[in-house]
Amino acid sequence: MSLENKATSFLNSNAARIVLLCLLPLGLSFFFWKTYPFSTELAQKTFSLSSLSPIQRENVDLAARAVDKRVIQPGEEFSFNGVVGPRSDGRGYRAAPSYLGPDSPATVGGGICLLSSALYQAALESNCSVTQRVPHMRTIASVLPGLDATVWYGSVDLKFKNAFKFPIQLSTECKDNNLRVRFLGPDDAPKQERSILHTFVASRTRDELQVEVMKESSGKRSLISRDLYRVSHSGISYSESKAHRSR
């Protein structure tokens, strides 16, 4: 019997029907994960791009396009560097001021830390599990201290895991001079409580600022981070006693 006849015979057999019945749920599951609509908002952050230079805005927009529509399965870890990839001239990124140590040198991809910071805040508020985050060494004007997340390809990353039992989709777009980041669940996802982030100035001197971030969930607060920054005297000022509330 030829190979073609053997294949035809198998496809017409009961064994083939059993195999197909076993594979059907897997196929349907794959189709579900790929096509199911994501319309339940789990977290949302909006940042103005007005303080950034035109080139920085281009870099942020390019990185946002790389992240947009990314689906994270339950238990899967998201890596900013893994998704966005290297920031290079060949990939469309341009040199722009970045907050590297105590200086602001022009680096390729400068400005995209605004996107990583927005993702970090949304991850906290949606109650995803943040597994890696590094603050800037000094205060920056575009993001409150304690709520920032710097990234540098090959060394410093932002990572978080989907702690839900359903997939989530990241929506990231630059529109009307704003960066908007949303974490979305499936249409029938159960209602989730959003956490509220509070930042407090724990101590400060003329040149240093220590900030604590608390996450409030179900009426309880827990310490998320305690970060020490060099103060950028050309940036915004911070009260020593006032608590900043991030929504």
Coordinates of C-alpha atoms in Angstrom, one line a residue, residues 29-35 38 70-78 128 160-170 186:
S29 CA -8.2 27.1 23.2
F30 CA -5.5 28.5 20.9
F31 CA -8.2 30.3 18.9
F32 CA -9.7 31.7 22.1
W33 CA -6.4 33.2 23.4
K34 CA -5.7 34.8 20.0
T35 CA -9.0 36.3 19.2
F38 CA -10.1 42.5 25.6
R70 CA 1.0 42.4 23.5
V71 CA -0.9 39.6 25.2
I72 CA 0.5 38.1 28.5
Q73 CA -0.8 34.7 29.4
P74 CA -1.5 33.7 33.1
G75 CA 1.8 33.3 34.9
E76 CA 3.8 34.7 32.0
E77 CA 6.5 37.3 32.6
F78 CA 6.6 40.5 30.6
C128 CA 0.4 42.3 38.6
F160 CA 6.2 41.8 35.7
K161 CA 4.1 38.7 35.7
N162 CA 0.4 38.3 34.9
A163 CA -1.0 37.2 38.3
F164 CA -4.5 36.6 36.9
K165 CA -6.1 33.4 35.8
F166 CA -6.9 34.9 32.4
P167 CA -4.7 36.6 29.8
I168 CA -4.2 40.4 29.8
Q169 CA -3.5 42.7 26.8
L170 CA -1.4 45.8 27.0
P186 CA -11.1 39.6 28.5

